[in-house]
Coordinates of C-alpha atoms in Angstrom, one line a residue:
X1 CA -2.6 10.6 -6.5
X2 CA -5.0 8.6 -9.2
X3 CA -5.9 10.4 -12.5
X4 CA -9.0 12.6 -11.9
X5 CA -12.6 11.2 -13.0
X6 CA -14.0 11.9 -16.5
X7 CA -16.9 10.0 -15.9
X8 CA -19.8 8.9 -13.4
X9 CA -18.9 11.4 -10.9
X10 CA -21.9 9.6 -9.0
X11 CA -19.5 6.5 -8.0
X12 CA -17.4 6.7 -4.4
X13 CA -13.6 7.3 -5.0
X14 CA -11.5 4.2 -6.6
X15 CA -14.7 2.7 -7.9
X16 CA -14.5 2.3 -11.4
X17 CA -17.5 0.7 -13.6
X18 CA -16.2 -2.2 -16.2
X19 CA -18.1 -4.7 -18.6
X20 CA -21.4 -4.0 -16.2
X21 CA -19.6 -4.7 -12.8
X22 CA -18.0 -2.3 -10.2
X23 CA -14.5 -2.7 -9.4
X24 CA -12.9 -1.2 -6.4
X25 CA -9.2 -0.1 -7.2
X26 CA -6.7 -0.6 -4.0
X27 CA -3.4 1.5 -3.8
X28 CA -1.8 -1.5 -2.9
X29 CA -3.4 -4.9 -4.5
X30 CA -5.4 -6.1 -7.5
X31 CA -9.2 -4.9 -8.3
X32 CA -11.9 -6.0 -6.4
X33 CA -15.3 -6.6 -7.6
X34 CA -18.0 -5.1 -5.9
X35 CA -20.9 -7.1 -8.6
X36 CA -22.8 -5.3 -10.5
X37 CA -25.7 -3.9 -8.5
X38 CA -24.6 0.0 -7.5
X39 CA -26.3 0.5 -3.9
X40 CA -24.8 -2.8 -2.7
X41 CA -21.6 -1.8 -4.6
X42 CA -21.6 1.2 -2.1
X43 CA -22.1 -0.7 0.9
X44 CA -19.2 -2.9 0.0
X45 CA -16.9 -0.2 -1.1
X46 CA -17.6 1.5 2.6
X47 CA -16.9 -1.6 4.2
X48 CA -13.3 -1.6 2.4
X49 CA -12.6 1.9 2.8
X50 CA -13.8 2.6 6.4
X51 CA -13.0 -0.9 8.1
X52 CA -14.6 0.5 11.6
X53 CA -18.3 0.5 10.4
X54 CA -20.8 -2.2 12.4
X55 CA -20.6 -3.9 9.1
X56 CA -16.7 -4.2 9.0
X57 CA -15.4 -7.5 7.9
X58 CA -11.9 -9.2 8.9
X59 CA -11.1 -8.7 5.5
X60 CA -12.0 -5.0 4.9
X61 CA -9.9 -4.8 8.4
X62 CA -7.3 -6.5 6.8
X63 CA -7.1 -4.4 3.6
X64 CA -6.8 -1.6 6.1
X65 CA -4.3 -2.5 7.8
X66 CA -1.8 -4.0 4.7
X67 CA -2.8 -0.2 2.9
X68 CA -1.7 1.8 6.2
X69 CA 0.5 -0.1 8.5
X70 CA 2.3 -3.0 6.6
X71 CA 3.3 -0.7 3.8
X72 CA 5.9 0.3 6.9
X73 CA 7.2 -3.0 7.3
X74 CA 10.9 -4.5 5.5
X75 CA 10.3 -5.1 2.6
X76 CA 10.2 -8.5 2.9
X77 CA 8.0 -8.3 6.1
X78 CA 5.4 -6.8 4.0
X79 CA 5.5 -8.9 0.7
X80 CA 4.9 -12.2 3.6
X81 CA 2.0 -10.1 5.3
X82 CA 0.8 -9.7 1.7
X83 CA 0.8 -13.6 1.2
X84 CA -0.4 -14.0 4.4
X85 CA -3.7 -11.8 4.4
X86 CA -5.2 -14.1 1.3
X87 CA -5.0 -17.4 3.7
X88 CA -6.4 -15.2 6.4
X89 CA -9.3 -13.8 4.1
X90 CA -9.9 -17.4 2.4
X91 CA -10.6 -18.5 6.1
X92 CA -11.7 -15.7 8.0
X93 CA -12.5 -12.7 6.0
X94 CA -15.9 -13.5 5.8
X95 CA -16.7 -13.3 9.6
X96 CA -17.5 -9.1 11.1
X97 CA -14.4 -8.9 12.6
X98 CA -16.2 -7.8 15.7
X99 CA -17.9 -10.7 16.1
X100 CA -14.3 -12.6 15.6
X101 CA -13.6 -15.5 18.4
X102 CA -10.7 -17.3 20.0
X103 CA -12.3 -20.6 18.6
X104 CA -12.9 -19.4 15.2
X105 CA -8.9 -18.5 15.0
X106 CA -8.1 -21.9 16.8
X107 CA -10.5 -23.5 14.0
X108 CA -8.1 -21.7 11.6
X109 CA -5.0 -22.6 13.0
X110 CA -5.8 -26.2 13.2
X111 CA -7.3 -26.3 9.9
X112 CA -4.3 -24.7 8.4
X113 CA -1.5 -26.9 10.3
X114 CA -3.0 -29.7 8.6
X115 CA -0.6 -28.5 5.4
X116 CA 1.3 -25.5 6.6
X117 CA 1.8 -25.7 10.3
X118 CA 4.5 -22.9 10.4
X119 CA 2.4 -20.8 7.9
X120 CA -0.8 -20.8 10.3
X121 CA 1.8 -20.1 12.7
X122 CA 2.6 -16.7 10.7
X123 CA -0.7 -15.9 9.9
X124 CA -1.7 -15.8 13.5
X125 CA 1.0 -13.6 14.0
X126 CA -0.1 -11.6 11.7
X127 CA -3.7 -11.3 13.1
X128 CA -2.9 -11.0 16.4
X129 CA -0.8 -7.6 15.2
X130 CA -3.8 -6.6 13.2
X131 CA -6.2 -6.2 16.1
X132 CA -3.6 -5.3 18.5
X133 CA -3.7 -1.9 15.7
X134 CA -7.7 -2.0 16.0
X135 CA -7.6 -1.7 20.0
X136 CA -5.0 1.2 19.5
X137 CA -7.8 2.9 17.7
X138 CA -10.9 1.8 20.0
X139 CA -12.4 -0.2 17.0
X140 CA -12.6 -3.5 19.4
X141 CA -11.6 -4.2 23.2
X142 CA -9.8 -7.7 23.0
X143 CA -7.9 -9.6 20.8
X144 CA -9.2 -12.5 20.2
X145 CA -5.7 -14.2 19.6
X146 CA -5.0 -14.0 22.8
X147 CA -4.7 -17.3 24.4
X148 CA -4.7 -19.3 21.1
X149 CA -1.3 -21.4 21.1
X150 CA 0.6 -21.7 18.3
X151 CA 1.6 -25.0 16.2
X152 CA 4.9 -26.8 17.4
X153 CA 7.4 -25.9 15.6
X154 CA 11.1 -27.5 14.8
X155 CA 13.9 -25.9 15.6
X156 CA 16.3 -25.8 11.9
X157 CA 19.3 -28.3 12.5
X158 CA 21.1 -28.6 9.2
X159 CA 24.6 -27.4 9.7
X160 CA 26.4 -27.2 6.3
X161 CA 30.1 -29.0 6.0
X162 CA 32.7 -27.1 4.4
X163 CA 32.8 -29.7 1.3
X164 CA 28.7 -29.0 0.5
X165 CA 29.5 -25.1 0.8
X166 CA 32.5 -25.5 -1.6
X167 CA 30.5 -27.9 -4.1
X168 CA 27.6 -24.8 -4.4
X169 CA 30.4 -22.0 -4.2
X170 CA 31.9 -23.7 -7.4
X171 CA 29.0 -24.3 -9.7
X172 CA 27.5 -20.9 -9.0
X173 CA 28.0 -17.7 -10.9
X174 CA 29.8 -14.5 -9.3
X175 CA 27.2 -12.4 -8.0
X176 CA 26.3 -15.7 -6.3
X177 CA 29.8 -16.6 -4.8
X178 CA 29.3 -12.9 -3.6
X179 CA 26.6 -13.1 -1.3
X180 CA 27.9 -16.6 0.2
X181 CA 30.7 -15.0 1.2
X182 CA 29.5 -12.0 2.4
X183 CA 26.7 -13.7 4.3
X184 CA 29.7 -16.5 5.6
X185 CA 32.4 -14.1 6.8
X186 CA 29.6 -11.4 8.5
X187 CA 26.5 -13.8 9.7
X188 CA 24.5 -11.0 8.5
X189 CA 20.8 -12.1 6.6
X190 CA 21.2 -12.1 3.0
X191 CA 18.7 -9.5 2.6
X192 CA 20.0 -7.1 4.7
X193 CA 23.7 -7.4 2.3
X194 CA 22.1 -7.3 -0.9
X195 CA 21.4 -3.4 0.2
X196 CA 25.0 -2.9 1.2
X197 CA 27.8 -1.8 -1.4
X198 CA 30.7 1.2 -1.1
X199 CA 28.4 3.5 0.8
X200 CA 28.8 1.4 3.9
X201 CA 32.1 1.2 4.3
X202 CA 33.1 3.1 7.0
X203 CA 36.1 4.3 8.9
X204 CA 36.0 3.9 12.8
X205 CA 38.0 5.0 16.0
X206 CA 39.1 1.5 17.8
X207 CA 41.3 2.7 20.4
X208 CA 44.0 4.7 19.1
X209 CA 43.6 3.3 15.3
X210 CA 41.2 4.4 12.6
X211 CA 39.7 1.1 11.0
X212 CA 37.5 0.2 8.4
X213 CA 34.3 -1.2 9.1
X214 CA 31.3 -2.6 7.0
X215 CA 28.3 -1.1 8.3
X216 CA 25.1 -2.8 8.2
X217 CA 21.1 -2.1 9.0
X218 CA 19.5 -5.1 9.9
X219 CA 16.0 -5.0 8.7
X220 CA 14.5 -7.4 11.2
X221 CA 16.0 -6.0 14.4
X222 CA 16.9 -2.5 13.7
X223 CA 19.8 -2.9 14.9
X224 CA 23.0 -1.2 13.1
X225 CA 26.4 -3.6 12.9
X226 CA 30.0 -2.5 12.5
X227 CA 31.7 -5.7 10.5
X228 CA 35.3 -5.3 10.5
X229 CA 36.9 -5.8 7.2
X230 CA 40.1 -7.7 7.8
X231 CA 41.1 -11.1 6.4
X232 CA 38.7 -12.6 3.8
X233 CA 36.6 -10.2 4.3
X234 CA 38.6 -7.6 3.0
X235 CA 40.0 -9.5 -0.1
X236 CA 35.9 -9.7 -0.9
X237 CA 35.1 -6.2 -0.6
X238 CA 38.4 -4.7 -2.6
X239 CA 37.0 -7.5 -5.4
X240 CA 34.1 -5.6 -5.3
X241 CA 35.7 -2.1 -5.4
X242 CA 38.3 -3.4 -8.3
X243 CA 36.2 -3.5 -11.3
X244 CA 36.2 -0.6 -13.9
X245 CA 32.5 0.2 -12.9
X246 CA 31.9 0.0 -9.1
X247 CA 28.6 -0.4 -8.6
X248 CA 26.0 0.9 -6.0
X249 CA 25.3 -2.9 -4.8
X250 CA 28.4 -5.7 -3.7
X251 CA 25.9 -8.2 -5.6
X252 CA 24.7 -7.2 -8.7
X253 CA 23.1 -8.0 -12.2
X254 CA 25.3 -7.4 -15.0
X255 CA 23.1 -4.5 -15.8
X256 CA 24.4 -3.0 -12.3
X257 CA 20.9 -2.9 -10.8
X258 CA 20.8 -4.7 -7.3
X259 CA 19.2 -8.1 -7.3
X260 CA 16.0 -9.0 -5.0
X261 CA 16.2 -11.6 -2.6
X262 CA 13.4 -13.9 -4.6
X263 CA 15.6 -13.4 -7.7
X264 CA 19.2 -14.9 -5.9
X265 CA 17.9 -17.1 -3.9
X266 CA 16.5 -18.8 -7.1
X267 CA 19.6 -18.7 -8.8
X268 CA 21.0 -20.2 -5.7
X269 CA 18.6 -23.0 -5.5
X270 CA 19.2 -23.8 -9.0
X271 CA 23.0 -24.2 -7.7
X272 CA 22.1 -26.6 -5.1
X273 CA 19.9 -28.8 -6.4
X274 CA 22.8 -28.9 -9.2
X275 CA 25.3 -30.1 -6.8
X276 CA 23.1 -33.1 -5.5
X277 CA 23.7 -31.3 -2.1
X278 CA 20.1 -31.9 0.2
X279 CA 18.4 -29.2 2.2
X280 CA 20.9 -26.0 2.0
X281 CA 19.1 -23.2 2.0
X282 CA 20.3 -19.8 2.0
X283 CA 19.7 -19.2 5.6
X284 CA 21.9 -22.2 6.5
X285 CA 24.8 -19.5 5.6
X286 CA 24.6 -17.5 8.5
X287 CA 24.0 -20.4 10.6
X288 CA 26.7 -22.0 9.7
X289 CA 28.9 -18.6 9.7
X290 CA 27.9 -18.7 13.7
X291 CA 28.3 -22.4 14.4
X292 CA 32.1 -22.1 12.7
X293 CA 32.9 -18.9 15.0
X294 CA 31.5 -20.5 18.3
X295 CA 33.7 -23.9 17.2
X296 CA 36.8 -21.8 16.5
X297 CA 36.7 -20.2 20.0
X298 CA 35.1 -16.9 19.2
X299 CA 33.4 -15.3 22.2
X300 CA 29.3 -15.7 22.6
X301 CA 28.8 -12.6 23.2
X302 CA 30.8 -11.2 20.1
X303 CA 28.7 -13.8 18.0
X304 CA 25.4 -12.4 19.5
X305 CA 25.9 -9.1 18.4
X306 CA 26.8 -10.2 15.0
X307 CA 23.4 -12.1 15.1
X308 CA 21.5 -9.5 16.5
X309 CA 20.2 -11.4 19.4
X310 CA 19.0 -10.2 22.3
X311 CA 20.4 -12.5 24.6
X312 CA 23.2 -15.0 24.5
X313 CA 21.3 -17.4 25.2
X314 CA 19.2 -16.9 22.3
X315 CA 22.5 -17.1 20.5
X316 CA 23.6 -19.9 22.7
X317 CA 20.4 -22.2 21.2
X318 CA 20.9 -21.3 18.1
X319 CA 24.5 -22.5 17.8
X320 CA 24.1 -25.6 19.2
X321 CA 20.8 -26.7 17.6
X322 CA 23.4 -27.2 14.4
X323 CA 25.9 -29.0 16.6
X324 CA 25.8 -32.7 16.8
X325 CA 25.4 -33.7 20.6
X326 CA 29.7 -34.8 21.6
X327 CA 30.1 -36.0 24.8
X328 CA 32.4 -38.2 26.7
X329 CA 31.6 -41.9 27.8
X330 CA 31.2 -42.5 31.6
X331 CA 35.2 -42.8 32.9
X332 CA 34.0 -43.7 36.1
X333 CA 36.2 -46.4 37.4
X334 CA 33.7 -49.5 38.8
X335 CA 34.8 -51.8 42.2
X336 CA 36.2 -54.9 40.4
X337 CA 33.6 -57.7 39.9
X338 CA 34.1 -60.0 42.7

């Protein structure tokens, strides 16, 4: 709850009067200034507060939404809706969002694929989700995404060699090494392990054993994975248990505190462009956790649940994109040339 007003109890809630302007404060972003002229500073601040007025722009719809629905996103999820809105507003925001068209978001798209074709591609996404929360609510019939395509995209390729994992592993620091690991031996997405630390180990029934498992949330999918610590694995998480402090996190600062995924994935880039080894992104761990695991023989199906896939064929295309096409020449044995 804000601190209650002192002062100009005649302004609407949030609004705040500074250096002869008016400034609307969000719960969730920076200021916005509502200029200087009160009546029209009211009209603006109802716009932003009550999206479904017959003045509503896209972007007071927008603010709506990223105060009351995005906020119960991942983490992640929201900080990229976030990012996502100010392309949309730049563009869009400016249009009543009632009077919003198919060709005004295809104007967008192609206007943005110009420099960030997988971005408008997001953004869309985004949009689409917006309206499909205004319909729920009766504030418009249709959703004027619908039937807009999206930009091309290409499937991601790069399959890592042991040698350029190694020449990364060995230039970076621990809590680095940690979550390469981690994300190798359980194909799990980096930000789903840098919440996981003693808490998830668990100990499960398999048959007529009790086992250890490492139990994971996946953010994106909701899903909830059971990693069995054996092997590698297992030398990796008694590392982590073996230190005079054991922390809340597997990857940690030296403080203790549990890094954010902008924060190591920084420190990891830093490693790779170190090791002169080209496009390895973080991501390209899991891929290449799944490629190795399909190569060595390991049922699909096993591999999909890791992933979280819905299908194995999802799994199946995502596997292969990172193989390089082997096949046979043509044995066929010709009639002799006569």
């Amino acid at each position: 709850m804000g601190r209650k007003r002192q002062s100009r109890f005649d302004l609407p809630p949030r609004v705040y009067e500074h250096h002869g302007s008016y400034w609307y404060r969000p719960r969730y972003d920076k200021p916005i200034n509502l200029g200087k002229d009160l009546p029209l500073a009211k009209l603006k601040w109802a716009e932003l507060e009550d999206p479904a007025n017959e003045r509503g722009s896209l972007a007071s719809l927008l603010d709506w939404y990223l105060s009351t629905v995005a906020p119960k996103k991942a983490p992640r999820t929201y900080a990229d809706n976030l990012k996502e809105a100010v392309f949309l507003k730049n563009g869009l925001g400016h249009i009543p969002f009632r009077q919003l068209r198919p060709h005004h978001v295809a104007t967008y798209r192609d206007a943005r694929a110009q420099d960030a074709p997988v971005r408008a591609n997001r953004e869309k996404a985004l949009l689409s989700h917006v309206f499909t929360k205004a319909i729920e609510r009766g504030w418009v019939d249709v959703n004027p995404c619908a039937g807009v395509k999206r930009n091309s995209e290409s499937k991601r390729e790069r399959y890592i060699e042991d040698e350029e994992f190694w020449k990364v592993y060995n230039l970076a620091e621990n809590s680095v090494q940690r979550l390469m690991m981690l994300i190798y031996r359980t194909a799990q997405r980096p930000e789903d392990l840098l919440k996981c630390g003693p808490g998830n180990i668990k100990k499960v029934r398999s048959g007529d054993k009790e086992i250890k498992v490492l139990r994971i949330t996946q953010d994106k999918t909701g899903a909830t994975v059971d990693v069995r610590i054996e092997g590698d694995l297992e030398d990796l998480v008694n590392e982590c248990l073996s230190g005079k402090i054991v922390h809340s996190h597997f990857v940690h600062t030296r403080q203790g505190k549990r890094y954010t995924y902008s924060g190591i994935t920084s420190m990891f880039t830093r490693y790779v462009k170190t090791s002169l080894v080209l496009d390895f992104g973080m991501y390209d761990l899991k891929g290449k956790a799944a490629t190795d695991m399909y190569r060595s023989n390991v049922p699909l199906e096993q591999i999909q649940h890791l992933l979280g896939h819905k299908s194995v064929t999802t799994t199946e295309r995502y596997i292969k994109a990172r193989m390089p096409s082997l096949v046979n020449s043509n044995k066929v044995v010709m009639r002799a040339n006569i």
